[in-house]
């Protein structure tokens, strides 16, 4: 007889949506290992950690519907799950959090329908570098060109320049060449992914600050599920810029180019909260304490957009000086005692000097946020079980 699995952690990818393409994994294997190890040490029982996939760059509504179907399938594979804990990176955090809202956006703000049951199993959401209030990168001229080339021909030169910078980077960086070779080795799968990516580019519109502000007006959290946000930022100092590659610097420039008139009150409140917590940021000791303004970002998402509800400081799990891919485990990972090239190469090089110490500290805190949502329920379940046992052991009434 199968027993219900108590807790499962699901890793939700960002706007590219894939779990794996070729030999490249969205979440590095270390992410799964650290979360599972930390939870099992604390709880004393198995807690599976499973990466999922979503639609690459499809609209948020379509991604929500796809994710719900995926979670329903997962529940069936485990013969029933008591609690599901979602850990989302980038747009994946938005996908996860929107499942905690009263209205389903895939159903035009209507009821959750058949998805209500699996949605009720969601017990926590942890978001890392998520654009809850959009990102100015989605509003940039280059993003508009990618979304609709014919309507934004003026940005063709800037887009071509970014492609040239990226191509030069791939040629110069051994780790990037390895990633490219891994994707080429599974060409049919990679080609299918790239085709889907090109066919479904509407997510760019959905993640602009204006679009996200409108969505926030329509969708309100029920407050049942705790949402913990981890904010990422990179340094705009001269030292960091010297260490950064040209592609990252261009990304950060585009993300920093903002319209101050579009900044919401939530963004300004977030800046105040981030500034007050900056000293406690997870960072390499060699880099400075971060400073925050509307242009501060991890190269992809503005830091001020990454806190769901800045009026609730308890929802901020921490600040990490890292770029958008560092926190996935894709950073220049070096052996502390053996000289030589990195064990694996990062996707971006931002000058943040993110390393193993920062990676493990971040995911230790992620695991802690998940555990805090489990332990009170486990305690209540144990208490109810003890009461039931006591009732079974009570002698029959003599009346």
Coordinates of C-alpha atoms in Angstrom, one line a residue:
X1 CA 0.0 0.0 0.0
X2 CA 1.5 3.3 -1.0
X3 CA 1.7 6.2 1.4
X4 CA 1.2 9.8 0.6
X5 CA 4.4 11.9 0.1
X6 CA 4.4 14.6 2.8
X7 CA 6.4 17.3 0.9
X8 CA 7.8 17.9 -2.6
X9 CA 9.9 20.9 -3.7
X10 CA 9.4 21.9 -7.3
X11 CA 12.0 24.1 -9.0
X12 CA 10.2 26.4 -11.5
X13 CA 12.4 27.9 -14.3
X14 CA 12.3 31.5 -15.6
X15 CA 11.3 33.0 -18.9
X16 CA 13.2 30.4 -21.0
X17 CA 11.0 27.8 -19.5
X18 CA 13.2 24.7 -20.0
X19 CA 14.4 22.1 -17.4
X20 CA 17.1 20.9 -19.8
X21 CA 18.2 21.6 -23.3
X22 CA 20.8 19.3 -24.8
X23 CA 23.3 18.7 -21.9
X24 CA 22.6 22.1 -20.3
X25 CA 20.4 22.2 -17.2
X26 CA 18.5 25.3 -16.2
X27 CA 19.1 24.7 -12.4
X28 CA 22.6 23.3 -11.8
X29 CA 22.5 19.9 -10.0
X30 CA 24.0 21.5 -6.9
X31 CA 20.7 23.4 -6.4
X32 CA 18.7 20.2 -6.0
X33 CA 21.4 18.6 -3.7
X34 CA 21.7 21.6 -1.4
X35 CA 17.9 22.1 -0.9
X36 CA 17.2 18.4 -0.4
X37 CA 20.2 17.9 1.9
X38 CA 19.3 20.9 4.1
X39 CA 15.7 19.9 4.4
X40 CA 16.3 16.3 5.2
X41 CA 18.9 17.2 7.8
X42 CA 16.4 19.5 9.5
X43 CA 13.2 17.3 9.1
X44 CA 14.7 13.9 9.4
X45 CA 12.8 12.4 6.4
X46 CA 13.1 12.4 2.6
X47 CA 12.0 15.5 0.7
X48 CA 12.2 15.1 -3.1
X49 CA 13.3 18.1 -5.1
X50 CA 12.1 18.1 -8.7
X51 CA 12.9 20.5 -11.5
X52 CA 9.9 21.2 -13.8
X53 CA 9.5 23.0 -17.2
X54 CA 7.1 25.7 -18.4
X55 CA 6.4 27.3 -21.7
X56 CA 9.4 29.2 -23.1
X57 CA 8.5 32.9 -23.2
X58 CA 4.8 32.2 -23.6
X59 CA 2.3 34.5 -21.9
X60 CA 1.9 34.3 -18.1
X61 CA -1.6 32.9 -18.5
X62 CA -0.5 30.1 -20.7
X63 CA 2.5 29.4 -18.4
X64 CA 0.1 29.2 -15.5
X65 CA -2.1 26.7 -17.1
X66 CA 0.8 24.6 -18.2
X67 CA 2.4 24.7 -14.7
X68 CA -0.9 23.5 -13.1
X69 CA -1.1 20.6 -15.5
X70 CA 2.5 19.7 -14.7
X71 CA 1.8 19.8 -11.0
X72 CA -1.3 17.6 -11.4
X73 CA 0.9 15.1 -13.3
X74 CA 3.5 15.2 -10.5
X75 CA 0.9 14.6 -7.9
X76 CA -0.2 11.5 -9.7
X77 CA 3.3 10.2 -10.1
X78 CA 3.8 10.4 -6.3
X79 CA 0.4 8.8 -5.7
X80 CA -0.6 11.9 -3.9
X81 CA 1.4 14.8 -2.3
X82 CA 0.3 16.5 0.9
X83 CA 2.2 19.7 0.3
X84 CA 4.0 21.3 -2.7
X85 CA 6.7 23.9 -2.2
X86 CA 7.5 26.0 -5.3
X87 CA 10.9 27.6 -5.7
X88 CA 10.9 29.9 -8.8
X89 CA 13.7 31.7 -10.5
X90 CA 13.0 34.9 -12.4
X91 CA 9.6 34.6 -14.2
X92 CA 9.3 31.2 -12.6
X93 CA 8.8 33.0 -9.2
X94 CA 6.0 35.1 -10.8
X95 CA 4.4 31.9 -12.2
X96 CA 4.5 30.3 -8.8
X97 CA 3.2 33.3 -6.9
X98 CA 0.3 33.8 -9.2
X99 CA -1.0 30.4 -8.2
X100 CA -1.6 31.8 -4.7
X101 CA -4.0 34.5 -6.0
X102 CA -7.7 34.4 -5.7
X103 CA -8.2 34.6 -9.5
X104 CA -6.8 32.4 -12.3
X105 CA -5.3 34.5 -15.0
X106 CA -5.5 31.6 -17.5
X107 CA -9.3 31.8 -17.1
X108 CA -9.6 35.6 -17.5
X109 CA -9.8 36.1 -13.8
X110 CA -12.3 33.4 -13.2
X111 CA -12.4 30.3 -11.0
X112 CA -9.6 27.8 -10.8
X113 CA -11.9 25.0 -11.9
X114 CA -10.3 21.5 -11.9
X115 CA -7.0 23.0 -10.9
X116 CA -8.3 24.0 -7.4
X117 CA -7.3 20.7 -5.8
X118 CA -3.6 20.8 -6.8
X119 CA -3.5 24.5 -6.1
X120 CA -4.7 23.8 -2.6
X121 CA -1.6 21.6 -2.0
X122 CA 0.8 24.6 -2.5
X123 CA 2.2 25.3 0.9
X124 CA 5.0 27.8 0.2
X125 CA 6.5 29.9 -2.6
X126 CA 10.2 31.0 -2.6
X127 CA 11.2 33.4 -5.4
X128 CA 14.7 34.3 -6.5
X129 CA 15.4 37.3 -8.7
X130 CA 11.7 37.4 -9.8
X131 CA 10.2 40.4 -11.6
X132 CA 7.1 40.8 -9.5
X133 CA 6.8 44.4 -10.6
X134 CA 8.3 43.8 -14.1
X135 CA 11.8 44.6 -15.4
X136 CA 12.9 47.6 -17.5
X137 CA 14.8 45.2 -19.7
X138 CA 11.4 44.0 -21.1
X139 CA 10.7 47.7 -22.0
X140 CA 14.1 48.3 -23.7
X141 CA 14.4 48.9 -27.5
X142 CA 16.2 45.6 -27.9
X143 CA 13.4 43.7 -26.2
X144 CA 10.8 45.4 -28.4
X145 CA 12.8 44.4 -31.5
X146 CA 12.9 40.8 -30.4
X147 CA 9.2 40.9 -29.7
X148 CA 8.3 42.5 -33.0
X149 CA 11.2 43.1 -35.4
X150 CA 9.1 44.7 -38.2
X151 CA 7.6 47.3 -35.9
X152 CA 10.9 48.2 -34.2
X153 CA 13.5 48.4 -37.0
X154 CA 15.2 51.3 -35.3
X155 CA 16.5 48.9 -32.7
X156 CA 17.9 46.5 -35.2
X157 CA 21.4 47.9 -34.9
X158 CA 21.4 47.6 -31.1
X159 CA 20.1 44.0 -31.3
X160 CA 22.8 43.2 -33.8
X161 CA 25.5 44.7 -31.6
X162 CA 24.4 42.5 -28.7
X163 CA 24.5 39.4 -30.8
X164 CA 28.0 40.3 -32.0
X165 CA 29.2 40.9 -28.4
X166 CA 27.6 37.5 -27.4
X167 CA 29.2 35.7 -30.3
X168 CA 32.7 37.1 -29.3
X169 CA 32.1 36.0 -25.7
X170 CA 31.2 32.5 -26.7
X171 CA 34.3 32.1 -28.8
X172 CA 36.6 33.5 -26.1
X173 CA 35.0 31.6 -23.1
X174 CA 35.8 27.8 -23.0
X175 CA 32.8 27.1 -20.8
X176 CA 30.4 28.8 -23.2
X177 CA 31.8 26.6 -26.0
X178 CA 31.1 23.5 -23.9
X179 CA 27.5 24.6 -23.4
X180 CA 27.1 25.3 -27.2
X181 CA 28.6 21.9 -28.0
X182 CA 26.2 20.2 -25.6
X183 CA 23.2 21.9 -27.2
X184 CA 24.5 21.0 -30.7
X185 CA 24.8 17.3 -29.7
X186 CA 21.1 17.2 -29.2
X187 CA 20.2 19.3 -32.3
X188 CA 16.6 18.1 -32.8
X189 CA 15.7 18.9 -29.2
X190 CA 17.6 22.2 -29.3
X191 CA 16.0 23.3 -32.6
X192 CA 12.6 22.5 -31.3
X193 CA 13.3 24.7 -28.2
X194 CA 14.6 27.6 -30.3
X195 CA 11.6 27.4 -32.6
X196 CA 9.2 27.5 -29.6
X197 CA 11.2 30.4 -28.2
X198 CA 10.8 32.4 -31.4
X199 CA 7.1 31.6 -31.8
X200 CA 6.2 32.5 -28.2
X201 CA 7.7 35.9 -27.4
X202 CA 4.7 37.5 -25.7
X203 CA 6.2 37.1 -22.2
X204 CA 8.4 40.2 -23.0
X205 CA 5.2 42.3 -23.0
X206 CA 3.8 40.7 -19.9
X207 CA 7.0 41.4 -17.9
X208 CA 7.2 45.2 -18.6
X209 CA 6.7 47.3 -15.5
X210 CA 3.5 48.8 -16.9
X211 CA 2.0 45.4 -17.7
X212 CA 2.9 44.0 -14.3
X213 CA 1.4 47.0 -12.5
X214 CA -1.9 46.3 -14.3
X215 CA -1.7 42.6 -13.4
X216 CA -1.1 43.5 -9.8
X217 CA -4.3 45.6 -9.8
X218 CA -6.3 42.6 -11.0
X219 CA -4.7 39.7 -9.1
X220 CA -4.6 39.7 -5.3
X221 CA -3.0 37.0 -3.1
X222 CA -5.3 35.1 -0.8
X223 CA -2.7 35.3 1.9
X224 CA -2.8 31.6 2.6
X225 CA 0.6 30.7 1.2
X226 CA 3.8 32.4 2.5
X227 CA 5.9 34.0 -0.3
X228 CA 9.6 34.6 0.4
X229 CA 11.6 36.8 -1.9
X230 CA 15.4 36.7 -2.5
X231 CA 16.7 39.8 -4.2
X232 CA 19.7 39.8 -6.5
X233 CA 21.8 42.8 -7.4
X234 CA 25.2 43.5 -9.0
X235 CA 27.6 46.3 -8.3
X236 CA 28.0 49.3 -10.7
X237 CA 31.4 50.2 -9.2
X238 CA 34.5 50.7 -11.3
X239 CA 36.0 47.5 -9.8
X240 CA 33.0 45.4 -10.8
X241 CA 32.8 46.9 -14.2
X242 CA 36.5 46.0 -14.9
X243 CA 35.7 42.4 -14.0
X244 CA 32.5 42.2 -16.0
X245 CA 32.3 41.1 -19.6
X246 CA 30.9 43.4 -22.4
X247 CA 27.7 41.4 -22.8
X248 CA 26.7 41.7 -19.2
X249 CA 27.6 45.4 -19.1
X250 CA 25.3 45.9 -22.1
X251 CA 22.5 43.9 -20.4
X252 CA 22.9 45.9 -17.2
X253 CA 22.8 49.2 -19.2
X254 CA 19.6 48.2 -20.9
X255 CA 18.0 47.2 -17.6
X256 CA 19.1 50.4 -15.8
X257 CA 17.5 52.6 -18.5
X258 CA 14.2 53.3 -16.8
X259 CA 11.3 55.7 -17.0
X260 CA 11.1 57.3 -13.5
X261 CA 7.5 58.2 -14.2
X262 CA 6.6 54.5 -14.4
X263 CA 8.1 53.6 -11.0
X264 CA 5.3 52.4 -8.7
X265 CA 5.1 53.1 -5.0
X266 CA 6.0 49.5 -4.4
X267 CA 9.3 50.0 -6.1
X268 CA 10.2 53.1 -4.0
X269 CA 9.2 51.2 -0.8
X270 CA 11.4 48.3 -1.9
X271 CA 14.4 50.6 -2.3
X272 CA 14.0 51.8 1.2
X273 CA 13.7 48.2 2.5
X274 CA 16.7 47.1 0.5
X275 CA 18.8 50.0 1.6
X276 CA 18.0 49.2 5.3
X277 CA 19.1 45.5 4.8
X278 CA 22.1 46.1 2.5
X279 CA 24.7 45.5 5.2
X280 CA 23.4 41.9 5.7
X281 CA 23.6 41.0 2.0
X282 CA 25.1 37.7 1.0
X283 CA 28.3 38.7 -0.8
X284 CA 31.9 37.9 -1.4
X285 CA 34.0 39.7 1.3
X286 CA 36.0 41.3 -1.5
X287 CA 33.1 43.3 -2.9
X288 CA 31.4 46.3 -1.4
X289 CA 28.0 46.6 0.3
X290 CA 25.5 47.2 -2.5
X291 CA 23.7 50.5 -3.0
X292 CA 20.2 50.7 -4.5
X293 CA 18.4 52.9 -6.9
X294 CA 15.8 52.2 -9.6
X295 CA 18.5 51.2 -12.0
X296 CA 20.2 48.6 -9.7
X297 CA 19.8 45.1 -11.2
X298 CA 21.3 41.7 -11.6
X299 CA 21.6 42.4 -15.3
X300 CA 18.1 41.1 -16.2
X301 CA 15.7 42.2 -13.4
X302 CA 15.7 45.5 -11.5
X303 CA 16.3 44.8 -7.8
X304 CA 13.5 47.2 -6.8
X305 CA 11.0 45.0 -8.7
X306 CA 11.9 41.7 -7.0
X307 CA 9.9 42.1 -3.7
X308 CA 6.3 41.1 -4.0
X309 CA 5.0 43.1 -1.0
X310 CA 7.7 45.5 0.3
X311 CA 5.3 46.7 3.0
X312 CA 5.8 43.2 4.6
X313 CA 9.6 43.1 5.5
X314 CA 9.2 39.5 6.7
X315 CA 8.7 38.5 3.0
X316 CA 12.3 39.5 2.2
X317 CA 14.4 36.3 2.6
X318 CA 17.7 38.1 1.8
X319 CA 19.7 40.0 -0.6
X320 CA 22.4 38.4 -2.7
X321 CA 25.2 40.2 -4.7
X322 CA 25.0 38.0 -7.8
X323 CA 24.0 38.1 -11.4
X324 CA 20.9 36.5 -12.8
X325 CA 22.6 33.2 -13.6
X326 CA 24.9 33.0 -10.6
X327 CA 22.0 32.0 -8.3
X328 CA 21.2 29.0 -10.6
X329 CA 24.7 27.6 -9.9
X330 CA 26.1 28.9 -13.2
X331 CA 29.1 30.8 -11.9
X332 CA 32.9 30.4 -12.3
X333 CA 33.2 27.6 -9.7
X334 CA 36.8 27.2 -8.7
X335 CA 38.6 24.7 -6.5
X336 CA 39.9 26.4 -3.4
X337 CA 43.2 24.5 -3.2
X338 CA 44.0 23.3 -6.7
X339 CA 45.1 25.9 -9.3
X340 CA 43.6 25.7 -12.8
X341 CA 40.5 26.7 -14.8
X342 CA 37.1 26.8 -13.2
X343 CA 35.3 23.5 -12.6
X344 CA 32.4 25.0 -14.5
X345 CA 32.0 28.4 -16.2
X346 CA 29.3 31.0 -15.5
X347 CA 26.9 32.3 -18.1
X348 CA 27.5 35.9 -17.2
X349 CA 30.5 37.6 -15.7
X350 CA 29.3 40.6 -13.7
X351 CA 32.2 41.2 -11.3
X352 CA 30.1 40.1 -8.3
X353 CA 32.7 37.4 -7.5
X354 CA 29.9 35.0 -6.5
X355 CA 31.3 31.7 -5.3
X356 CA 30.5 28.5 -3.4
X357 CA 30.3 30.2 0.0
X358 CA 27.6 32.6 -1.3
X359 CA 25.8 29.8 -3.2
X360 CA 25.5 27.6 -0.2
X361 CA 24.4 30.4 2.1
X362 CA 21.7 31.4 -0.3
X363 CA 20.2 28.0 -0.6
X364 CA 20.6 27.3 3.1
X365 CA 18.2 30.2 3.6
X366 CA 15.9 29.0 0.8
X367 CA 15.7 25.6 2.6
X368 CA 15.0 27.4 5.9
X369 CA 12.1 29.4 4.3
X370 CA 10.6 26.1 3.1
X371 CA 11.2 24.4 6.4
X372 CA 9.4 27.1 8.3
X373 CA 6.2 26.4 6.3
X374 CA 6.5 22.7 7.0
X375 CA 7.3 22.5 10.7
X376 CA 4.2 24.1 12.2
X377 CA 2.0 21.8 10.0
X378 CA 4.1 18.7 11.1
X379 CA 3.7 19.7 14.7
X380 CA -0.1 20.2 14.3
X381 CA -0.3 16.8 12.5
X382 CA 1.7 15.1 15.3
X383 CA -0.5 16.7 17.9
X384 CA -3.7 15.5 16.3
X385 CA -2.1 12.0 15.9
X386 CA -1.2 11.9 19.6
X387 CA -4.8 13.0 20.6
X388 CA -6.2 10.3 18.3
X389 CA -4.0 7.7 20.0
X390 CA -5.0 8.8 23.4
X391 CA -8.7 8.5 22.5
X392 CA -8.1 5.0 21.2
X393 CA -6.4 4.0 24.4
X394 CA -9.1 5.4 26.7
X395 CA -11.0 2.6 28.6
X396 CA -14.7 2.2 27.7
X397 CA -17.3 4.0 29.8
X398 CA -18.7 2.0 32.7
X399 CA -22.1 3.6 32.2

